[in-house]
Amino acid sequence: MCQSSRHRLRTLHDGILVGIETAHNDDPQLNTRHLPPSQEEPHHSPRPIILDGRLRLPTTCKLLKNHAAGTGRRPWIIAIEPPEDDASWQARFDALTLAGAKILFINRGSDRTDAALSVLHSQGIQSLMVEGGARVIESFLASHCVDTLLITTAPVLVGEGGIGYSVPRGNNGFKQNRRNAIAQTPPVQEPELDVVDNDDGEIEDEAPGVEGTEAAKKKKKKKKPKKKSAKPVQSDPPRIGLSQFFPDGIYPEGEIQHYKDDNLWRETSEEKRYLDKMTHEDPETTYQNIRKGAEVHRLVRQHARKNIRPGMSLTEIAENIEAGTRALVEGDGLEAGVGFPTGLNLNNCAAHFTPNAGDTTILQMGDILKVDIGVHSKGFILDSAFTMSWAPEYDQLIEAVKAATNTGIREAGIDVRLGELGGLIQETMESYEVEIGGKVYPVKSIENLSGHTIKPYQIHGGSNGKSVPLVKTNDQTKMEEGDYFAIETFGSTGRGKIVESGDCSHYAKIYDAPNVPLRLTSAKSLLKTINKNFGTLPFCRRYLDRLGESKYLLALNHLVAQGIVSDYPPLFDQIGSKTAQFEHTIILRPTCKEVVSRGDDY
């Protein structure tokens, strides 16, 4: 089968699967690169999937390189749950995850083909193209789950295990008897496999000669393999800076979504492509800073989601997240670091709470926790949040908010009116209801919270920032090319309206603050500390404690009273209600929409 025909077939499926031996031997790309560009819409690219029981896929393979470069989809690896005695398994898992792979597990001892299909179905894969090798195909045929079998013929003889070879020629130049040719074929060493595989999925070169042929008699000198420097492996918890893994400063592109309707032309416009290229290449506007923050966010939140559990103090959770952020982004100040205080908002608290010094709050089994994490690189702030709970009765509330956020992302675009976008978010959110303690509650959009634009060192876009409402409004403001937005939604089982309450922990210097004389010497000193370490980035009391500031509350309140610093108290819905939040950072690029913070978790 020619390459273009095979690649055309790939566009018809959700996923394309090969075994680990094919991945090792052929280093396939499993994409549709040999198809001519489409004039209407890009060709569908199937999800690359590798059967790799013991996580042996090299982190240097083309699949992972393409994903990191933004030219290929994120590969999935189907692995077997690790044995207890495999000490190196965690290192392989961490290395592949860090390189961009998503690991899906099947139970040890289960029927691996059936288990693989089940886990893929749970991830939304409805149709699968299996390209090899021979034993992989054999296992799928034996499972009686194959709908269509495509067989192609080529002028190559195929021997045991699907290994191809050329027919040898005699001294007179004519082909020898086929029986003799087969007899000269060396025995095939069966690979030791975790999940069945053997031969090729990508290579279309002429089959190799066998022992006794003219080709085989010409022995080639083996080149000594070059010594490869050891690849870094991320620690657990993650504390190794990203520059060790991305020395060229090129970070993974986020999820690309195409503009709709009247903006479809942007994708193929030469002018818009040029603008996108220039923006990306300018050190002042390059997307690499925000993408670096996104990669840090994914690693930090992956560890947090795996390790946050009831019984932990909120202070411990916040400090672990912030330590990981500082280490991975390799900064603790204005050049790079934490983008804003880690939000840890429980139950009816929707936003703007982080523990102050001495806080003893312990996470409980019945709590619903919103985790809001910020990362910045050169002032470009990545803002993304998620919700966790350990009580299944909150699942529908969490699902409602996640769906509403995804609606906001999907419908966002250049020239979209913000008031109309809020209506679409509200419609999705309020189509859900949740049963808690035997009582059914409608899920409400919190009407006085919103998403927002982000500008360098300004988390809410400054005095002329735009807001993305969570309910329908008459706001005719339009989204514009080049805007960075935090699309965040909040859902509640309460009134759907928040009020400020409790001790304040979040603060930020106002971008265009007035230059007023300060009477308190302590306020002048504190302002110098804020300017030096945070600028206009949000901070909290714990950060001032960490810098060695003490007895600063009077000075801080004075800066607030003078209009130099803004305070952001915690935001609560009514007592007894439950709230949830999801958030992503997106860029409205000239040619497409990039969901920078998207990951496999949300």
XYZ file of C-alpha atoms in Angstrom:
602
model
C 0.000 0.000 0.000
C 1.442 3.401 -0.939
C 2.043 5.943 1.779
C -0.704 8.347 0.720
C -3.306 5.543 0.653
C -2.343 4.371 4.115
C -2.333 7.918 5.446
C -5.758 8.519 3.899
C -7.048 5.486 5.814
C -5.618 6.910 9.015
C -7.836 9.996 8.760
C -10.901 7.749 9.116
C -10.015 6.582 12.634
C -9.781 8.038 16.125
C -6.545 6.218 16.885
C -3.700 4.342 15.217
C -1.969 1.581 17.161
C 1.377 -0.207 16.906
C 3.406 -2.336 19.294
C 6.577 -1.390 21.099
C 8.831 -3.362 18.730
C 7.514 -1.363 15.777
C 8.023 1.830 17.752
C 11.592 0.784 18.589
C 12.611 -0.516 15.179
C 10.883 1.930 12.846
C 10.491 5.063 14.995
C 7.178 5.817 13.208
C 5.404 9.168 13.227
C 1.866 7.750 12.873
C 0.457 10.879 11.282
C -0.989 11.942 7.913
C 1.984 13.918 6.602
C 1.902 12.353 3.105
C -1.539 13.732 2.292
C -1.735 16.926 0.212
C -2.925 20.009 2.137
C -6.692 20.343 2.247
C -8.278 23.520 0.869
C -11.260 23.240 3.216
C -10.178 21.986 6.637
C -7.085 20.182 7.956
C -6.992 16.407 7.687
C -8.040 14.615 10.846
C -4.967 13.269 12.609
C -5.554 10.090 14.636
C -4.243 9.627 18.155
C -0.934 7.672 18.101
C -1.112 4.727 20.529
C 1.719 2.377 21.544
C 1.336 -1.003 23.256
C 4.271 -0.821 25.659
C 3.808 -2.974 28.729
C 7.017 -2.012 30.527
C 7.354 1.619 29.326
C 10.309 1.034 27.016
C 9.424 3.727 24.459
C 12.466 6.014 24.009
C 11.878 9.606 25.080
C 13.779 10.637 21.939
C 11.306 9.011 19.534
C 9.682 11.010 16.722
C 6.227 10.713 18.273
C 7.309 12.653 21.363
C 9.497 15.072 19.406
C 6.623 15.913 17.058
C 4.295 16.498 20.003
C 6.830 18.771 21.715
C 7.293 20.737 18.485
C 3.543 21.131 18.053
C 3.459 19.077 14.833
C 1.934 15.896 16.226
C -0.715 14.745 18.664
C 0.225 13.626 22.142
C 1.027 9.876 22.052
C -0.716 7.492 24.421
C 1.069 4.479 25.871
C -0.858 1.429 27.057
C 1.177 -0.120 29.867
C 0.729 -2.892 32.399
C 0.488 -1.991 36.077
C 4.056 -2.165 37.399
C 5.419 -5.098 39.409
C 6.470 -4.280 42.952
C 10.079 -5.341 42.320
C 10.686 -3.013 39.334
C 12.631 -0.194 40.967
C 13.322 1.650 37.709
C 9.688 1.749 36.600
C 8.898 5.077 38.276
C 11.878 6.722 36.580
C 10.685 5.489 33.173
C 7.135 6.644 33.931
C 8.335 10.106 34.985
C 10.630 10.459 31.960
C 7.906 9.532 29.456
C 5.299 11.699 31.178
C 7.677 14.640 31.240
C 8.451 14.093 27.554
C 4.728 14.435 26.822
C 3.308 10.900 26.744
C 0.032 9.979 28.397
C 0.190 6.603 30.179
C -2.915 4.385 30.300
C -2.807 1.277 32.484
C -4.317 -2.180 32.140
C -4.394 -4.800 34.874
C -1.606 -7.337 35.076
C -2.903 -10.778 34.135
C -5.919 -9.528 32.166
C -6.556 -10.303 28.497
C -4.384 -7.523 27.154
C -6.166 -6.943 23.869
C -9.602 -6.713 25.492
C -8.231 -4.595 28.336
C -6.513 -2.227 25.900
C -9.729 -1.783 23.913
C -11.702 -1.120 27.096
C -9.336 1.558 28.351
C -9.228 3.210 24.909
C -13.021 3.229 24.739
C -13.139 4.920 28.145
C -10.915 7.663 26.675
C -13.264 8.301 23.755
C -11.620 6.141 21.073
C -14.443 4.731 18.926
C -12.460 3.422 15.944
C -8.923 2.078 15.891
C -6.535 1.316 13.030
C -3.997 -1.380 13.972
C -0.874 -1.244 11.793
C 1.316 -3.889 13.369
C 3.420 -5.695 13.845
C 2.436 -9.213 12.911
C 1.802 -10.518 16.409
C -0.172 -7.421 17.380
C -2.443 -7.969 14.400
C -2.663 -11.675 15.239
C -3.778 -10.883 18.793
C -6.509 -8.521 17.583
C -7.753 -11.079 15.060
C -7.857 -13.717 17.793
C -9.972 -11.425 19.963
C -12.741 -11.347 17.291
C -13.039 -7.561 17.523
C -11.832 -6.670 14.006
C -14.428 -5.084 11.708
C -12.287 -4.742 8.580
C -9.080 -6.448 7.484
C -7.068 -4.806 4.697
C -4.514 -7.002 2.918
C -2.024 -5.558 0.438
C 0.378 -7.425 -1.830
C 3.898 -6.388 -2.814
C 6.816 -8.018 -4.698
C 8.412 -9.186 -1.453
C 8.293 -12.666 0.079
C 7.310 -12.790 3.718
C 8.728 -15.392 6.075
C 8.178 -16.429 9.652
C 6.894 -13.691 11.955
C 6.166 -11.379 9.035
C 9.872 -10.793 8.219
C 10.402 -9.891 4.557
C 13.394 -10.922 2.407
C 14.541 -10.813 -1.197
C 14.822 -14.028 -3.219
C 18.557 -14.846 -3.707
C 19.975 -15.279 -7.206
C 22.274 -18.028 -8.507
C 25.617 -17.559 -10.314
C 23.756 -17.304 -13.593
C 21.714 -14.364 -12.306
C 18.412 -16.282 -12.203
C 16.332 -16.709 -9.048
C 17.024 -19.916 -7.143
C 14.344 -22.325 -6.084
C 12.114 -20.711 -3.429
C 12.481 -23.731 -1.169
C 16.275 -23.303 -1.175
C 15.897 -19.602 -0.519
C 13.755 -20.238 2.521
C 16.193 -22.846 3.762
C 18.962 -20.231 3.733
C 16.950 -17.804 5.841
C 18.477 -17.522 9.314
C 16.232 -18.408 12.254
C 14.221 -15.450 13.494
C 14.823 -14.453 17.112
C 11.439 -13.803 18.653
C 11.489 -10.590 20.683
C 10.518 -10.741 24.321
C 7.271 -8.817 24.422
C 5.010 -7.295 27.019
C 2.187 -6.696 24.613
C 2.343 -8.488 21.297
C 4.213 -6.940 18.384
C 6.876 -7.788 15.822
C 7.157 -6.061 12.511
C 6.789 -2.781 10.769
C 4.200 -0.032 10.651
C 6.047 2.625 8.678
C 8.984 1.301 6.626
C 8.435 0.761 2.914
C 12.030 0.209 1.775
C 13.135 -2.904 -0.086
C 13.295 -5.952 2.170
C 16.804 -6.807 3.443
C 18.842 -9.582 1.818
C 19.289 -12.883 3.650
C 22.480 -14.724 4.460
C 24.048 -16.190 1.307
C 22.898 -13.420 -1.032
C 25.197 -10.960 -2.783
C 23.872 -8.179 -0.559
C 24.574 -10.093 2.612
C 28.120 -11.092 1.559
C 29.202 -7.468 1.479
C 29.717 -6.929 5.142
C 29.582 -3.379 6.333
C 31.727 -2.016 9.099
C 29.693 -1.367 12.158
C 29.918 2.182 13.349
C 30.655 2.611 16.994
C 27.624 4.153 18.619
C 28.173 7.646 19.887
C 28.033 8.041 23.600
C 24.811 9.738 24.524
C 24.691 12.029 27.482
C 22.315 10.799 30.148
C 18.832 12.239 29.774
C 17.586 14.044 32.878
C 14.713 12.452 34.746
C 12.273 14.642 36.636
C 12.240 14.166 40.387
C 9.235 13.373 42.548
C 8.123 15.878 43.731
C 9.138 17.821 40.593
C 12.074 20.074 41.428
C 14.397 19.962 38.373
C 14.233 23.125 36.275
C 12.684 22.938 32.810
C 15.852 24.218 31.134
C 17.339 20.756 31.745
C 14.618 19.226 29.563
C 14.143 22.049 27.036
C 17.671 23.454 26.549
C 16.650 25.160 23.299
C 13.906 27.105 25.064
C 11.180 25.636 22.839
C 8.221 24.431 24.897
C 5.172 22.336 23.897
C 2.398 24.120 22.067
C -1.012 24.060 23.727
C -4.194 22.644 22.249
C -4.978 24.321 18.920
C -8.611 25.117 18.165
C -9.740 26.561 14.849
C -11.725 29.749 14.602
C -15.342 29.420 13.513
C -17.541 30.857 10.797
C -16.333 34.250 9.519
C -12.824 33.764 10.919
C -11.991 30.480 9.193
C -10.019 32.391 6.550
C -7.396 33.339 9.137
C -5.935 29.835 9.139
C -4.795 30.058 5.519
C -4.196 33.811 5.263
C -0.564 34.533 4.381
C -0.784 37.888 6.145
C -2.054 36.336 9.389
C 0.522 33.560 9.224
C 3.234 36.177 8.858
C 1.887 38.144 11.828
C 1.760 34.972 13.923
C 5.348 34.165 12.959
C 6.584 37.662 13.771
C 4.806 37.664 17.135
C 6.343 34.320 17.983
C 9.865 35.335 16.963
C 9.877 38.661 18.830
C 11.515 38.088 22.266
C 9.084 40.591 23.778
C 5.954 38.800 22.571
C 7.060 35.204 21.967
C 4.635 32.477 22.978
C 7.488 30.496 24.575
C 7.191 32.343 27.898
C 3.527 31.476 28.397
C 4.127 27.927 27.116
C 6.929 27.521 29.635
C 4.499 28.533 32.371
C 1.971 26.033 31.030
C 4.478 23.169 31.105
C 5.395 24.068 34.690
C 1.691 24.208 35.571
C 0.999 20.768 34.093
C 3.846 19.167 36.048
C 3.015 20.911 39.313
C -0.692 20.161 39.120
C -0.084 16.555 38.090
C 1.862 16.032 41.302
C -0.686 18.011 43.319
C -3.685 16.092 41.979
C -1.923 12.827 42.757
C -0.863 13.773 46.283
C -3.422 16.174 47.761
C -5.570 14.202 50.185
C -7.782 14.744 53.243
C -5.764 15.208 56.418
C -3.269 17.626 54.859
C -3.125 21.240 55.992
C -3.832 23.932 53.424
C -0.472 25.507 54.281
C 1.362 22.284 53.399
C -0.530 22.009 50.097
C 0.186 25.631 49.132
C 3.873 25.489 50.023
C 4.402 22.243 48.084
C 2.785 23.732 44.975
C 4.746 26.968 45.211
C 8.073 25.217 45.862
C 7.538 23.116 42.736
C 6.599 26.169 40.685
C 9.696 28.125 41.710
C 12.001 25.170 41.080
C 10.599 24.250 37.658
C 10.345 27.797 36.291
C 13.766 28.519 37.842
C 12.828 31.833 39.344
C 11.518 33.548 42.441
C 10.911 37.132 41.482
C 10.202 39.461 38.599
C 12.040 37.433 35.937
C 10.104 34.231 36.642
C 8.287 32.567 39.506
C 4.876 32.190 41.099
C 2.273 34.164 39.136
C -0.024 34.775 42.108
C -0.717 33.172 45.509
C -1.990 29.607 45.279
C -5.761 29.689 45.736
C -7.085 26.917 47.999
C -10.789 27.634 48.283
C -12.994 25.266 50.286
C -16.704 24.591 49.879
C -18.666 27.889 49.707
C -15.452 29.915 49.294
C -15.094 30.435 45.545
C -11.850 32.414 45.224
C -9.034 34.516 46.720
C -8.171 32.408 49.760
C -4.677 31.204 50.552
C -3.559 30.394 54.102
C -1.880 33.152 56.073
C 0.846 32.342 58.592
C -0.532 30.294 61.474
C -3.551 28.990 59.544
C -4.417 25.491 60.818
C -7.165 24.523 58.346
C -7.103 20.794 57.556
C -8.617 19.364 54.371
C -11.567 17.087 55.209
C -13.021 14.107 53.339
C -16.296 15.946 52.675
C -14.680 19.125 51.336
C -14.728 20.360 47.760
C -11.446 22.148 46.994
C -10.679 24.667 44.241
C -6.958 24.845 43.404
C -5.915 27.972 41.467
C -2.237 28.029 40.418
C -0.311 30.824 38.699
C 3.079 30.657 36.980
C 4.888 33.493 35.241
C 7.906 33.734 32.965
C 9.067 37.284 32.193
C 5.695 38.563 33.348
C 3.582 36.323 31.082
C 1.166 34.764 33.571
C -0.310 31.290 33.081
C -3.570 31.093 35.057
C -5.354 27.757 35.382
C -7.517 26.134 38.058
C -9.268 22.856 38.827
C -11.567 21.369 41.470
C -11.030 18.260 43.598
C -13.357 16.332 45.885
C -13.452 12.953 47.566
C -17.247 12.738 47.735
C -18.958 11.342 44.599
C -22.060 13.467 45.264
C -20.135 16.520 44.015
C -19.224 14.923 40.685
C -22.091 16.534 38.748
C -21.234 19.981 40.094
C -17.625 19.524 39.007
C -18.731 18.212 35.608
C -21.052 21.200 35.104
C -18.275 23.713 35.702
C -15.789 21.833 33.547
C -18.341 21.719 30.703
C -19.099 25.440 31.090
C -15.402 26.319 30.926
C -14.970 24.210 27.799
C -17.984 25.953 26.255
C -16.374 29.316 26.960
C -13.140 28.163 25.343
C -14.875 26.636 22.319
C -17.040 29.694 21.634
C -14.324 32.294 22.310
C -12.758 33.951 19.290
C -11.856 37.176 17.559
C -14.846 39.585 17.356
C -16.954 37.466 19.751
C -19.047 39.719 22.015
C -18.384 39.081 25.696
C -22.023 39.414 26.797
C -23.120 36.745 24.322
C -20.280 34.452 25.378
C -21.466 34.765 28.984
C -24.911 33.586 27.898
C -23.485 30.446 26.304
C -21.474 29.697 29.454
C -24.574 30.162 31.615
C -26.690 27.948 29.362
C -24.218 25.068 29.700
C -23.684 25.533 33.443
C -27.344 25.746 34.352
C -28.334 22.688 32.329
C -26.950 20.619 35.239
C -28.307 19.766 38.656
C -26.719 17.964 41.573
C -28.129 15.792 44.367
C -26.446 16.336 47.738
C -27.713 14.640 50.885
C -30.889 13.539 49.139
C -31.778 17.061 47.977
C -31.533 18.231 44.359
C -29.908 21.609 43.690
C -29.735 23.457 40.366
C -26.194 24.452 39.434
C -25.966 28.231 39.068
C -23.330 30.359 37.373
C -21.882 32.782 39.924
C -23.083 36.017 38.354
C -20.574 38.444 39.901
C -17.436 36.482 39.024
C -15.843 36.448 35.582
C -12.941 35.442 33.410
C -10.490 38.143 32.377
C -7.747 39.283 30.050
C -4.126 38.862 31.130
C -1.320 41.286 30.321
C 2.367 41.118 31.267
C 2.617 41.485 35.062
C -1.131 42.287 35.218
C -3.264 39.290 36.106
C -6.550 41.082 35.327
C -5.328 43.040 32.327
C -4.958 46.413 34.042
C -7.429 49.297 34.069
C -8.616 48.579 30.506
C -8.845 44.816 30.929
C -11.839 42.877 29.612
C -14.092 40.571 31.641
C -15.772 37.368 30.455
C -19.112 37.196 32.324
C -20.567 33.878 33.457
C -24.131 34.949 32.657
C -25.723 36.664 29.668
C -25.225 40.448 29.684
C -25.513 43.380 27.291
C -21.735 43.851 27.160
C -20.921 44.508 23.482
C -17.136 44.485 24.019
C -15.417 42.213 21.510
C -12.523 39.823 21.923
C -9.592 40.910 19.752
C -6.650 39.409 17.931
C -3.683 39.020 20.279
C -5.744 38.936 23.486
C -4.715 36.586 26.282
C -7.769 35.416 28.244
C -8.260 33.397 31.413
C -11.503 31.586 30.668
C -12.735 30.589 34.119
C -16.171 29.603 35.309
C -17.625 29.098 38.774
C -20.722 27.080 39.595
C -22.623 27.012 42.878
C -25.427 25.165 44.639
C -26.219 28.400 46.509
C -27.429 31.827 45.401
C -24.921 32.119 42.583
C -23.638 35.370 44.050
C -20.522 35.975 46.159
C -19.568 38.510 48.829
C -16.222 39.461 50.363
C -15.644 37.986 53.807
C -12.871 36.965 56.198
C -9.217 37.883 56.629
C -7.513 39.073 53.455
C -4.513 37.165 52.124
C -4.239 38.379 48.486
C -2.759 41.770 47.531
C -1.284 43.440 44.435
C 0.280 46.801 43.701
C -1.949 48.817 41.376
C -0.381 49.203 37.921
C -1.036 52.947 37.580
C -0.980 53.702 41.313
C -0.798 57.388 42.285
C 2.506 58.793 43.485
C 1.430 59.910 46.953
C 3.665 60.823 49.908
C 3.753 58.115 52.582
C 3.802 59.220 56.196
C 4.823 55.853 57.638
C 8.481 54.875 57.296
C 7.444 51.231 57.539
C 5.095 51.710 54.558
C 7.915 53.180 52.466
C 10.152 50.235 53.347
C 7.428 47.702 52.591
C 6.687 49.342 49.229
C 10.358 48.955 48.268
C 10.139 45.245 49.093
C 6.965 44.902 47.006
C 8.458 46.772 44.033
C 11.653 44.725 44.132
C 10.092 41.278 44.476
C 6.597 41.460 42.973
C 6.120 44.655 40.981
C 2.441 44.469 40.043
C 2.231 40.677 40.435
C -0.178 39.528 43.179
C 1.360 38.410 46.475
C 0.212 37.225 49.888
C 1.278 37.614 53.493
C 3.168 34.317 53.459
C 5.386 35.682 50.694
C 6.232 38.723 52.813
C 7.019 36.419 55.746
C 9.290 34.408 53.467
C 11.227 37.572 52.561
C 11.858 38.301 56.235
C 9.281 41.056 56.641
C 7.693 41.251 60.084
C 5.100 43.441 61.789
C 4.089 44.748 58.377
C 0.283 44.617 58.626
C -0.117 48.275 59.606
C 2.148 49.367 56.738
C 0.317 47.090 54.289
C -3.079 48.462 55.296
C -1.697 51.990 54.892
C -0.622 51.206 51.299
C -4.134 49.889 50.632
C -5.720 53.004 52.121
C -3.508 55.247 49.959
C -4.630 53.486 46.760
C -1.165 52.086 46.025
C -1.948 48.441 46.791
C -5.264 46.684 46.212
C -6.553 44.014 48.584
C -8.538 40.990 47.379
C -10.475 39.426 50.291
C -11.882 35.862 50.055
C -15.145 35.511 48.092
C -17.978 33.402 49.559
C -21.415 32.228 48.466
C -23.989 31.519 51.179
C -23.058 29.253 54.088
C -23.705 25.575 53.360
C -23.436 25.922 49.585
C -20.767 24.244 47.464
C -18.815 25.909 44.665
C -16.533 24.607 41.914
C -14.118 26.198 39.421
C -12.239 25.328 36.230
C -10.003 27.685 34.286
C -7.674 27.767 31.278
C -5.462 30.405 29.681
C -6.000 30.909 25.944
C -4.313 33.053 23.275
C -6.287 34.487 20.359
C -3.487 34.133 17.830
C -3.821 35.673 14.333
C -4.378 32.241 12.759
C -5.892 30.082 15.497
C -6.863 29.817 19.155
C -4.329 28.169 21.484
C -5.486 26.681 24.800
C -2.062 27.006 26.360
C -2.756 25.296 29.682
C -4.663 22.301 28.301
C -3.526 18.905 29.575
C -4.799 15.363 29.605
C -6.366 15.936 33.024
C -8.657 18.814 32.018
